[in-house]
């Protein structure tokens, strides 16, 4: 059911959009349409919302937005809010949200010790947000879901613990502080490591609590007494201990392997910090550190000369009974010259014209014999392996390769061919001469790397700068030559290019290849670029000594945990991803070249009188939690104390410390009381995008270090996109700050937030246009509760949540509806009302009272079932439907005659009051996990049952099923009455009775005595809710003259006497005007249907629309006939 204004809109708005919705789902008459849509809305409010959003798409927004109202909170921090004054007329989020959170924290409601006698517990840890960050919608979604779970379990009587914390975010935090210092023209090197780290701590202490305060704004019920930071001493101790243990087991080791390297940040980075860019063709990008734009999306071909070749191409064929050998010198663009016979032999010699089409990897050779084109005489046949005449696959003096990164040829240590490729058989065992370096490059056979049918069939191998080449290099024992310094400049291995930036060297290499006539062309090439999300730099695969973790055995244990059901993954669709990633797990690079983070507790041992140790050789490294302990280990390992120790300057990957989070927060490796009580935790809830980076690693490290799973279940929520399904991006202008949704913001304010960012001018223009389109008037204030409820309700959308802020606004209106319902209910209760000791039935309840209690029981069952199943969409929908479509729209309206009767019945009034109280008390508790502020503010206004000393709704008991309340017979009866009411309302609206004040007479004509008894029982209910009066129930009678008729079901007909109630001429004129409009629209549709240029999908929509218009025309004709009969 929709509210009155929505009903009027549905009836009056016969525009294309409105009727399009109607015809798409229910192509019937208008009165039936109203009934059907109400039923649809009742069951699926989200679906109805989506329908109306689509129906109104494209309409220009004119409504002014609502911004955060000014409210001064006078409640002292930590004190309970005083609600003794008059209840405000409407819901105001700032007023409602004020003071409650500080009071909850002060009362220690969120600590497990508050309910220390509980037999069960529920423990989770926060996915720690970056200390540098501000709240984004992903955090808001995580917080909303987790807090709903925690509050529900707490209200179910469990001791709950939700551990808060923040992540030190090594790269992000260091980058922020370095940027701050650069504004002062200070570099980290000017300060030195120790002072720089102090500077970071100073920044963290000043600005690092921003996101914590924002989480409190959302109402998260964290135990703040256990708040952690991943660089705290307790967690740092856990990180050191974990590294040492894993290193001693051989699971952590030192090796020279390829990493994702950011030359701008000068550190290895994890995959999650790498963005991918799809480049469809030749494209220029602006990169940090370069004045000119750099070209990508091309592939370059160049030739490597065969070492020792004389620069000629030889072939032979049988000619005139002789074996003829032709030698062609390499000169790409000369014209053929006459073949000359060698006077000392029967060999003819000729120069050869060679052309190289960009699309062809073969050289075309044309010959002249005795001054005549060879095909005009006895034609020799020269074919390649594919039978192409005069196409020689590979010259004898060079091999052509292709690359998207020409500068990496400075690090080539081989060219690979397929061993079975006939074109290159003659090159087996030969070498190439590097054109710019004094380096011989072997031609190797590698059937794994090379596809002989792709490209030229020859692949340049750069083991130190390409992952596939690295594996090839290991297989073939090739030298691995790193050509880059850590800042992205060419190092000493690059010869004359040393010191040049890598992309500057790219252009120079191309120019030099052309000068040496080794350049063979360039063409567009679709490609995927890896870009550092922090710096915008292009990621470089780099061979450099790092610390690695072997995850193979740990991954196998994690796989088994899910296979056996010991660890649950929800939704189950993510299991396949879990298995796929863990079964193909790679070695994990855990070291970072930063100063901010957990410094690696490993020490390089320099033995006196010995050469400098190899940084990549694990045998020269020892690990320990202190240097003193490391010295003892080194002495035992090397049998001497004549050495010096040098601690590794690198820090550990942030994901390493985060992987320990579920047990390090409780004091591991110490066997603390908290560790014994609260580990393992119950569930890990987070976005599916970090299933690999964080969740799987927590499971692996937990099993390895504690021999326990860190949690029993994994719940993965969807990723938030904008209303159009696009990934949220600052450059698109579609990023939504949750605080903007909570408080509201103007369009100018949105623009200003963009201007304060780091977008370049072109991106800024695009982003501002995007904001103007999506938020033409800005964003309305919604409050924290509406945002939480909306985000939880959105969780049914699979892998993506397409967030439309109008949905959030609609739930703000729902908050107001709940507020007004409670305000009215408190009026019904009155100041002297005292609730009964229990919510048991008194026996004086009316059928309507019994119905709402039965529906409340059903909502309780559905909501609890949904929480158990992590189905937050079902939970929010059940609560929403009860409040809006049952309690507010029907029950409160139905009991008004009882409450305000001029001849009051005390027993009935008391029954209504008890029912209203029970509904308020339990429905507010149902809603509390999703809307904590609103429900606390309203629940505190209710009186308590005797002996109930519960201080807060957040520690009250969550409602549970009361089987004796269930009354399916009354529910069936009321459903029948509701359908009757819908039919009456629709009929009234058809004839212009659009307000409650316009009462009409009502006749219900039934077909049996049983039906008559049923309708007599609920006649008052039907009359009140259909805005009628002087209602009669007849049995098998004809309609009075001048009555409108509708048939709601097979038990009765509805007669609506209209004579004398309407201006017939005016109403007929309106209908005829609408009929003319529809006929014009139908004519336009027929023209589109006959137009071959109109797409089929548009025609299909038009056909549906045509059915709707036809139904409306029929309805208009029937209505006009009824009016004419009056």
mmCIF file of C-alpha atoms in Angstrom, residues 659-973:
data_model
loop_
_atom_site.group_PDB
_atom_site.id
_atom_site.type_symbol
_atom_site.label_atom_id
_atom_site.label_comp_id
_atom_site.label_asym_id
_atom_site.label_seq_id
_atom_site.Cartn_x
_atom_site.Cartn_y
_atom_site.Cartn_z
ATOM 1 C CA UNK A 659 46.710 -10.867 8.700
ATOM 2 C CA UNK A 660 47.477 -11.271 12.400
ATOM 3 C CA UNK A 661 44.719 -8.879 13.483
ATOM 4 C CA UNK A 662 42.108 -11.406 14.766
ATOM 5 C CA UNK A 663 44.520 -12.706 17.414
ATOM 6 C CA UNK A 664 47.099 -9.934 17.822
ATOM 7 C CA UNK A 665 44.350 -7.622 19.141
ATOM 8 C CA UNK A 666 43.905 -10.043 22.054
ATOM 9 C CA UNK A 667 47.583 -10.041 23.000
ATOM 10 C CA UNK A 668 49.031 -12.985 21.074
ATOM 11 C CA UNK A 669 51.700 -14.391 21.404
ATOM 12 C CA UNK A 670 51.049 -13.941 25.119
ATOM 13 C CA UNK A 671 48.354 -16.260 26.466
ATOM 14 C CA UNK A 672 46.267 -13.376 27.753
ATOM 15 C CA UNK A 673 42.859 -13.576 29.362
ATOM 16 C CA UNK A 674 41.287 -11.916 26.326
ATOM 17 C CA UNK A 675 42.932 -14.400 23.984
ATOM 18 C CA UNK A 676 41.533 -17.283 26.002
ATOM 19 C CA UNK A 677 38.046 -15.793 26.202
ATOM 20 C CA UNK A 678 37.516 -14.232 22.806
ATOM 21 C CA UNK A 679 39.633 -16.087 20.272
ATOM 22 C CA UNK A 680 38.643 -17.506 17.835
ATOM 23 C CA UNK A 681 36.076 -14.922 16.782
ATOM 24 C CA UNK A 682 32.673 -15.713 15.322
ATOM 25 C CA UNK A 683 32.551 -14.169 11.868
ATOM 26 C CA UNK A 684 34.640 -12.005 9.576
ATOM 27 C CA UNK A 685 32.534 -9.581 7.575
ATOM 28 C CA UNK A 686 34.049 -7.562 4.747
ATOM 29 C CA UNK A 687 33.878 -6.845 1.030
ATOM 30 C CA UNK A 688 34.589 -9.682 -1.364
ATOM 31 C CA UNK A 689 37.316 -7.636 -3.056
ATOM 32 C CA UNK A 690 39.801 -8.379 -0.254
ATOM 33 C CA UNK A 691 39.036 -12.086 0.003
ATOM 34 C CA UNK A 692 42.597 -12.791 -1.210
ATOM 35 C CA UNK A 693 44.547 -9.891 0.215
ATOM 36 C CA UNK A 694 43.275 -10.093 3.757
ATOM 37 C CA UNK A 695 40.725 -12.810 4.515
ATOM 38 C CA UNK A 696 42.663 -15.779 3.122
ATOM 39 C CA UNK A 697 45.869 -14.563 4.759
ATOM 40 C CA UNK A 698 44.170 -14.256 8.135
ATOM 41 C CA UNK A 699 43.000 -17.847 7.794
ATOM 42 C CA UNK A 700 46.441 -19.097 6.725
ATOM 43 C CA UNK A 701 48.330 -17.213 9.429
ATOM 44 C CA UNK A 702 45.774 -18.069 12.091
ATOM 45 C CA UNK A 703 46.022 -21.779 11.351
ATOM 46 C CA UNK A 704 49.816 -21.656 11.174
ATOM 47 C CA UNK A 705 50.496 -19.566 14.266
ATOM 48 C CA UNK A 706 47.602 -20.449 16.596
ATOM 49 C CA UNK A 707 46.513 -23.790 15.125
ATOM 50 C CA UNK A 708 42.956 -22.422 15.124
ATOM 51 C CA UNK A 709 40.748 -20.817 12.538
ATOM 52 C CA UNK A 710 40.533 -17.108 13.384
ATOM 53 C CA UNK A 711 36.749 -17.162 12.766
ATOM 54 C CA UNK A 712 34.026 -19.678 12.011
ATOM 55 C CA UNK A 713 32.334 -17.858 9.125
ATOM 56 C CA UNK A 714 33.164 -15.363 6.412
ATOM 57 C CA UNK A 715 30.398 -13.059 5.219
ATOM 58 C CA UNK A 716 31.257 -11.116 2.078
ATOM 59 C CA UNK A 717 29.176 -8.137 1.063
ATOM 60 C CA UNK A 718 28.819 -6.603 -2.378
ATOM 61 C CA UNK A 719 30.756 -3.642 -3.729
ATOM 62 C CA UNK A 720 29.064 -0.264 -3.913
ATOM 63 C CA UNK A 721 28.635 1.378 -7.302
ATOM 64 C CA UNK A 722 26.727 4.484 -8.292
ATOM 65 C CA UNK A 723 23.106 4.408 -9.447
ATOM 66 C CA UNK A 724 24.277 3.683 -13.016
ATOM 67 C CA UNK A 725 26.394 0.699 -11.970
ATOM 68 C CA UNK A 726 29.707 2.518 -12.444
ATOM 69 C CA UNK A 727 32.619 2.140 -10.077
ATOM 70 C CA UNK A 728 32.825 5.170 -7.832
ATOM 71 C CA UNK A 729 35.643 7.409 -8.962
ATOM 72 C CA UNK A 730 36.608 10.960 -8.115
ATOM 73 C CA UNK A 731 37.277 11.603 -11.800
ATOM 74 C CA UNK A 732 33.638 10.750 -12.593
ATOM 75 C CA UNK A 733 32.316 12.910 -9.775
ATOM 76 C CA UNK A 734 30.205 10.033 -8.462
ATOM 77 C CA UNK A 735 31.985 9.401 -5.167
ATOM 78 C CA UNK A 736 29.550 9.891 -2.287
ATOM 79 C CA UNK A 737 30.874 10.867 1.118
ATOM 80 C CA UNK A 738 28.618 9.235 3.758
ATOM 81 C CA UNK A 739 28.788 12.416 5.819
ATOM 82 C CA UNK A 740 27.193 14.235 2.884
ATOM 83 C CA UNK A 741 24.307 11.769 3.015
ATOM 84 C CA UNK A 742 24.022 12.105 6.772
ATOM 85 C CA UNK A 743 24.101 15.920 6.860
ATOM 86 C CA UNK A 744 23.144 16.925 3.313
ATOM 87 C CA UNK A 745 25.167 19.135 0.993
ATOM 88 C CA UNK A 746 24.470 21.616 -1.773
ATOM 89 C CA UNK A 747 25.653 21.172 -5.350
ATOM 90 C CA UNK A 748 28.187 23.945 -4.804
ATOM 91 C CA UNK A 749 29.429 22.106 -1.748
ATOM 92 C CA UNK A 750 29.906 18.950 -3.822
ATOM 93 C CA UNK A 751 31.867 20.930 -6.400
ATOM 94 C CA UNK A 752 34.042 22.437 -3.707
ATOM 95 C CA UNK A 753 34.906 18.993 -2.332
ATOM 96 C CA UNK A 754 36.139 18.075 -5.812
ATOM 97 C CA UNK A 755 38.198 21.218 -6.147
ATOM 98 C CA UNK A 756 39.907 20.454 -2.863
ATOM 99 C CA UNK A 757 41.070 17.119 -4.249
ATOM 100 C CA UNK A 758 43.933 16.375 -6.621
ATOM 101 C CA UNK A 759 42.110 16.005 -9.953
ATOM 102 C CA UNK A 760 43.685 17.524 -13.014
ATOM 103 C CA UNK A 761 41.635 20.248 -14.794
ATOM 104 C CA UNK A 762 40.152 17.932 -17.449
ATOM 105 C CA UNK A 763 39.114 15.318 -14.896
ATOM 106 C CA UNK A 764 37.685 18.074 -12.696
ATOM 107 C CA UNK A 765 35.466 19.325 -15.531
ATOM 108 C CA UNK A 766 34.156 15.826 -16.186
ATOM 109 C CA UNK A 767 33.546 15.232 -12.491
ATOM 110 C CA UNK A 768 31.645 18.503 -12.039
ATOM 111 C CA UNK A 769 29.418 17.676 -15.021
ATOM 112 C CA UNK A 770 28.758 14.265 -13.498
ATOM 113 C CA UNK A 771 27.710 15.840 -10.211
ATOM 114 C CA UNK A 772 25.393 18.288 -11.964
ATOM 115 C CA UNK A 773 23.698 15.414 -13.753
ATOM 116 C CA UNK A 774 23.345 13.050 -10.807
ATOM 117 C CA UNK A 775 22.761 15.571 -7.994
ATOM 118 C CA UNK A 776 21.269 18.668 -9.685
ATOM 119 C CA UNK A 777 20.260 20.215 -6.369
ATOM 120 C CA UNK A 778 22.787 18.525 -4.108
ATOM 121 C CA UNK A 779 22.100 15.749 -1.604
ATOM 122 C CA UNK A 780 19.412 15.868 1.063
ATOM 123 C CA UNK A 781 20.118 15.285 4.735
ATOM 124 C CA UNK A 782 19.165 11.716 5.628
ATOM 125 C CA UNK A 783 20.750 11.005 8.993
ATOM 126 C CA UNK A 784 22.800 8.027 10.102
ATOM 127 C CA UNK A 785 19.858 5.692 10.682
ATOM 128 C CA UNK A 786 18.425 6.053 7.193
ATOM 129 C CA UNK A 787 21.853 5.515 5.640
ATOM 130 C CA UNK A 788 22.464 2.372 7.701
ATOM 131 C CA UNK A 789 19.043 0.959 6.902
ATOM 132 C CA UNK A 790 19.409 1.673 3.179
ATOM 133 C CA UNK A 791 22.833 0.065 2.939
ATOM 134 C CA UNK A 792 21.660 -3.092 4.729
ATOM 135 C CA UNK A 793 18.563 -3.264 2.550
ATOM 136 C CA UNK A 794 20.756 -3.065 -0.557
ATOM 137 C CA UNK A 795 22.676 -6.249 0.300
ATOM 138 C CA UNK A 796 20.525 -8.451 -1.938
ATOM 139 C CA UNK A 797 22.146 -7.194 -5.147
ATOM 140 C CA UNK A 798 24.771 -9.873 -5.738
ATOM 141 C CA UNK A 799 28.276 -8.608 -6.397
ATOM 142 C CA UNK A 800 27.348 -4.959 -6.906
ATOM 143 C CA UNK A 801 25.207 -2.427 -5.083
ATOM 144 C CA UNK A 802 23.970 0.276 -7.435
ATOM 145 C CA UNK A 803 23.320 2.944 -4.834
ATOM 146 C CA UNK A 804 20.697 5.545 -5.659
ATOM 147 C CA UNK A 805 20.702 8.270 -3.012
ATOM 148 C CA UNK A 806 16.958 8.732 -3.493
ATOM 149 C CA UNK A 807 16.539 5.341 -1.860
ATOM 150 C CA UNK A 808 18.380 6.666 1.179
ATOM 151 C CA UNK A 809 16.142 9.742 1.156
ATOM 152 C CA UNK A 810 13.079 7.484 1.068
ATOM 153 C CA UNK A 811 14.275 5.736 4.219
ATOM 154 C CA UNK A 812 14.712 9.107 5.874
ATOM 155 C CA UNK A 813 11.000 9.581 5.146
ATOM 156 C CA UNK A 814 10.428 6.154 6.694
ATOM 157 C CA UNK A 815 12.171 7.392 9.848
ATOM 158 C CA UNK A 816 9.728 10.279 9.931
ATOM 159 C CA UNK A 817 6.840 7.836 9.509
ATOM 160 C CA UNK A 818 8.053 5.809 12.488
ATOM 161 C CA UNK A 819 8.483 9.014 14.483
ATOM 162 C CA UNK A 820 4.948 10.170 13.739
ATOM 163 C CA UNK A 821 3.527 6.711 14.462
ATOM 164 C CA UNK A 822 5.169 6.742 17.878
ATOM 165 C CA UNK A 823 3.990 10.274 18.530
ATOM 166 C CA UNK A 824 0.422 9.245 17.739
ATOM 167 C CA UNK A 825 0.788 6.052 19.756
ATOM 168 C CA UNK A 826 2.002 7.960 22.810
ATOM 169 C CA UNK A 827 -1.090 10.122 22.491
ATOM 170 C CA UNK A 828 -3.210 6.967 22.429
ATOM 171 C CA UNK A 829 -1.452 5.670 25.533
ATOM 172 C CA UNK A 830 -1.791 8.906 27.425
ATOM 173 C CA UNK A 831 0.185 10.065 30.411
ATOM 174 C CA UNK A 832 -1.445 7.677 32.888
ATOM 175 C CA UNK A 833 -0.932 4.454 30.954
ATOM 176 C CA UNK A 834 0.909 1.700 32.770
ATOM 177 C CA UNK A 835 1.803 -1.434 30.796
ATOM 178 C CA UNK A 836 0.906 -4.893 32.018
ATOM 179 C CA UNK A 837 3.631 -7.078 33.562
ATOM 180 C CA UNK A 838 3.668 -9.276 30.439
ATOM 181 C CA UNK A 839 2.532 -8.926 26.842
ATOM 182 C CA UNK A 840 0.020 -11.781 27.202
ATOM 183 C CA UNK A 841 -3.457 -11.389 25.736
ATOM 184 C CA UNK A 842 -6.176 -10.097 28.031
ATOM 185 C CA UNK A 843 -9.116 -11.572 26.141
ATOM 186 C CA UNK A 844 -10.585 -8.150 25.338
ATOM 187 C CA UNK A 845 -8.710 -7.761 22.075
ATOM 188 C CA UNK A 846 -10.653 -7.029 18.928
ATOM 189 C CA UNK A 847 -9.974 -8.968 15.707
ATOM 190 C CA UNK A 848 -7.858 -6.010 14.543
ATOM 191 C CA UNK A 849 -5.783 -6.181 17.727
ATOM 192 C CA UNK A 850 -5.289 -9.900 17.239
ATOM 193 C CA UNK A 851 -4.377 -9.342 13.595
ATOM 194 C CA UNK A 852 -1.620 -6.806 14.300
ATOM 195 C CA UNK A 853 -0.175 -8.993 17.054
ATOM 196 C CA UNK A 854 -0.148 -11.931 14.651
ATOM 197 C CA UNK A 855 1.598 -9.819 12.044
ATOM 198 C CA UNK A 856 4.076 -8.618 14.668
ATOM 199 C CA UNK A 857 4.811 -12.239 15.507
ATOM 200 C CA UNK A 858 5.375 -12.998 11.820
ATOM 201 C CA UNK A 859 7.754 -10.026 11.507
ATOM 202 C CA UNK A 860 9.677 -11.254 14.562
ATOM 203 C CA UNK A 861 9.992 -14.740 13.071
ATOM 204 C CA UNK A 862 11.093 -13.439 9.667
ATOM 205 C CA UNK A 863 13.605 -10.965 11.090
ATOM 206 C CA UNK A 864 15.297 -13.451 13.406
ATOM 207 C CA UNK A 865 15.415 -16.027 10.633
ATOM 208 C CA UNK A 866 16.980 -13.425 8.323
ATOM 209 C CA UNK A 867 19.645 -12.515 10.879
ATOM 210 C CA UNK A 868 20.597 -16.151 11.284
ATOM 211 C CA UNK A 869 20.956 -16.414 7.494
ATOM 212 C CA UNK A 870 22.842 -13.086 7.098
ATOM 213 C CA UNK A 871 19.940 -11.958 4.906
ATOM 214 C CA UNK A 872 19.840 -8.284 5.777
ATOM 215 C CA UNK A 873 17.582 -7.455 2.853
ATOM 216 C CA UNK A 874 14.923 -9.821 4.190
ATOM 217 C CA UNK A 875 15.309 -8.482 7.727
ATOM 218 C CA UNK A 876 14.955 -4.826 6.769
ATOM 219 C CA UNK A 877 12.082 -5.578 4.387
ATOM 220 C CA UNK A 878 10.158 -7.475 7.057
ATOM 221 C CA UNK A 879 10.566 -4.646 9.572
ATOM 222 C CA UNK A 880 9.748 -1.987 6.991
ATOM 223 C CA UNK A 881 6.574 -3.763 5.918
ATOM 224 C CA UNK A 882 5.338 -4.178 9.463
ATOM 225 C CA UNK A 883 5.886 -0.579 10.451
ATOM 226 C CA UNK A 884 4.686 1.099 7.294
ATOM 227 C CA UNK A 885 2.104 -1.148 5.711
ATOM 228 C CA UNK A 886 0.578 -2.858 8.734
ATOM 229 C CA UNK A 887 1.025 -0.877 11.923
ATOM 230 C CA UNK A 888 0.917 2.651 10.476
ATOM 231 C CA UNK A 889 -1.322 2.336 7.446
ATOM 232 C CA UNK A 890 -3.889 -0.066 8.858
ATOM 233 C CA UNK A 891 -3.809 -0.662 12.554
ATOM 234 C CA UNK A 892 -3.402 2.895 13.840
ATOM 235 C CA UNK A 893 -6.060 4.095 11.407
ATOM 236 C CA UNK A 894 -8.410 1.260 12.329
ATOM 237 C CA UNK A 895 -8.315 1.865 16.105
ATOM 238 C CA UNK A 896 -8.958 5.606 15.972
ATOM 239 C CA UNK A 897 -12.752 5.140 16.236
ATOM 240 C CA UNK A 898 -12.232 3.065 19.392
ATOM 241 C CA UNK A 899 -9.908 5.596 20.986
ATOM 242 C CA UNK A 900 -11.860 8.709 20.020
ATOM 243 C CA UNK A 901 -15.371 7.302 20.307
ATOM 244 C CA UNK A 902 -17.981 9.593 21.861
ATOM 245 C CA UNK A 903 -19.140 6.526 23.787
ATOM 246 C CA UNK A 904 -15.817 5.042 24.933
ATOM 247 C CA UNK A 905 -15.527 1.420 25.968
ATOM 248 C CA UNK A 906 -12.796 1.225 28.658
ATOM 249 C CA UNK A 907 -12.046 -2.452 28.102
ATOM 250 C CA UNK A 908 -11.623 -2.004 24.372
ATOM 251 C CA UNK A 909 -9.537 1.141 24.862
ATOM 252 C CA UNK A 910 -7.295 -0.686 27.339
ATOM 253 C CA UNK A 911 -6.921 -3.573 24.891
ATOM 254 C CA UNK A 912 -5.927 -1.129 22.150
ATOM 255 C CA UNK A 913 -3.463 0.638 24.449
ATOM 256 C CA UNK A 914 -1.858 -2.645 25.504
ATOM 257 C CA UNK A 915 -1.631 -3.722 21.881
ATOM 258 C CA UNK A 916 -0.161 -0.405 20.805
ATOM 259 C CA UNK A 917 2.397 -0.568 23.606
ATOM 260 C CA UNK A 918 3.410 -4.123 22.745
ATOM 261 C CA UNK A 919 3.783 -3.202 19.082
ATOM 262 C CA UNK A 920 5.861 -0.117 19.851
ATOM 263 C CA UNK A 921 8.090 -1.860 22.363
ATOM 264 C CA UNK A 922 8.799 -4.905 20.222
ATOM 265 C CA UNK A 923 8.830 -3.230 16.809
ATOM 266 C CA UNK A 924 11.331 -0.625 18.015
ATOM 267 C CA UNK A 925 13.519 -3.450 19.299
ATOM 268 C CA UNK A 926 13.200 -5.202 15.932
ATOM 269 C CA UNK A 927 14.352 -2.031 14.231
ATOM 270 C CA UNK A 928 17.114 -1.134 16.674
ATOM 271 C CA UNK A 929 20.051 -3.064 15.087
ATOM 272 C CA UNK A 930 19.540 -1.049 11.905
ATOM 273 C CA UNK A 931 18.429 2.302 13.365
ATOM 274 C CA UNK A 932 20.016 2.627 16.819
ATOM 275 C CA UNK A 933 19.608 6.383 17.360
ATOM 276 C CA UNK A 934 15.963 6.712 16.344
ATOM 277 C CA UNK A 935 14.875 3.622 18.260
ATOM 278 C CA UNK A 936 16.692 4.643 21.451
ATOM 279 C CA UNK A 937 15.203 8.115 21.312
ATOM 280 C CA UNK A 938 11.681 6.719 20.877
ATOM 281 C CA UNK A 939 11.978 3.722 23.211
ATOM 282 C CA UNK A 940 13.161 5.936 26.055
ATOM 283 C CA UNK A 941 9.819 7.786 25.800
ATOM 284 C CA UNK A 942 7.863 4.607 26.558
ATOM 285 C CA UNK A 943 6.931 3.552 30.084
ATOM 286 C CA UNK A 944 8.425 0.252 31.342
ATOM 287 C CA UNK A 945 6.632 -2.874 32.343
ATOM 288 C CA UNK A 946 6.727 -3.530 36.083
ATOM 289 C CA UNK A 947 10.089 -4.893 37.276
ATOM 290 C CA UNK A 948 11.744 -3.973 33.969
ATOM 291 C CA UNK A 949 14.894 -2.019 34.845
ATOM 292 C CA UNK A 950 16.511 -2.172 31.406
ATOM 293 C CA UNK A 951 18.465 1.038 30.924
ATOM 294 C CA UNK A 952 18.732 1.111 27.157
ATOM 295 C CA UNK A 953 17.106 -0.482 24.172
ATOM 296 C CA UNK A 954 20.562 -1.635 23.046
ATOM 297 C CA UNK A 955 20.778 -4.018 26.027
ATOM 298 C CA UNK A 956 17.116 -5.028 26.037
ATOM 299 C CA UNK A 957 16.028 -8.461 24.845
ATOM 300 C CA UNK A 958 15.348 -8.912 21.161
ATOM 301 C CA UNK A 959 11.783 -10.089 20.457
ATOM 302 C CA UNK A 960 11.271 -13.777 19.881
ATOM 303 C CA UNK A 961 8.354 -15.754 18.532
ATOM 304 C CA UNK A 962 5.265 -16.164 20.734
ATOM 305 C CA UNK A 963 3.366 -19.017 19.041
ATOM 306 C CA UNK A 964 0.031 -18.243 20.704
ATOM 307 C CA UNK A 965 -0.060 -14.895 18.932
ATOM 308 C CA UNK A 966 -0.151 -16.481 15.500
ATOM 309 C CA UNK A 967 -3.677 -16.303 14.079
ATOM 310 C CA UNK A 968 -3.740 -17.341 10.461
ATOM 311 C CA UNK A 969 -7.543 -17.259 10.194
ATOM 312 C CA UNK A 970 -7.754 -13.600 11.184
ATOM 313 C CA UNK A 971 -4.840 -12.806 8.863
ATOM 314 C CA UNK A 972 -6.748 -14.389 5.974
ATOM 315 C CA UNK A 973 -9.856 -12.404 6.879
#
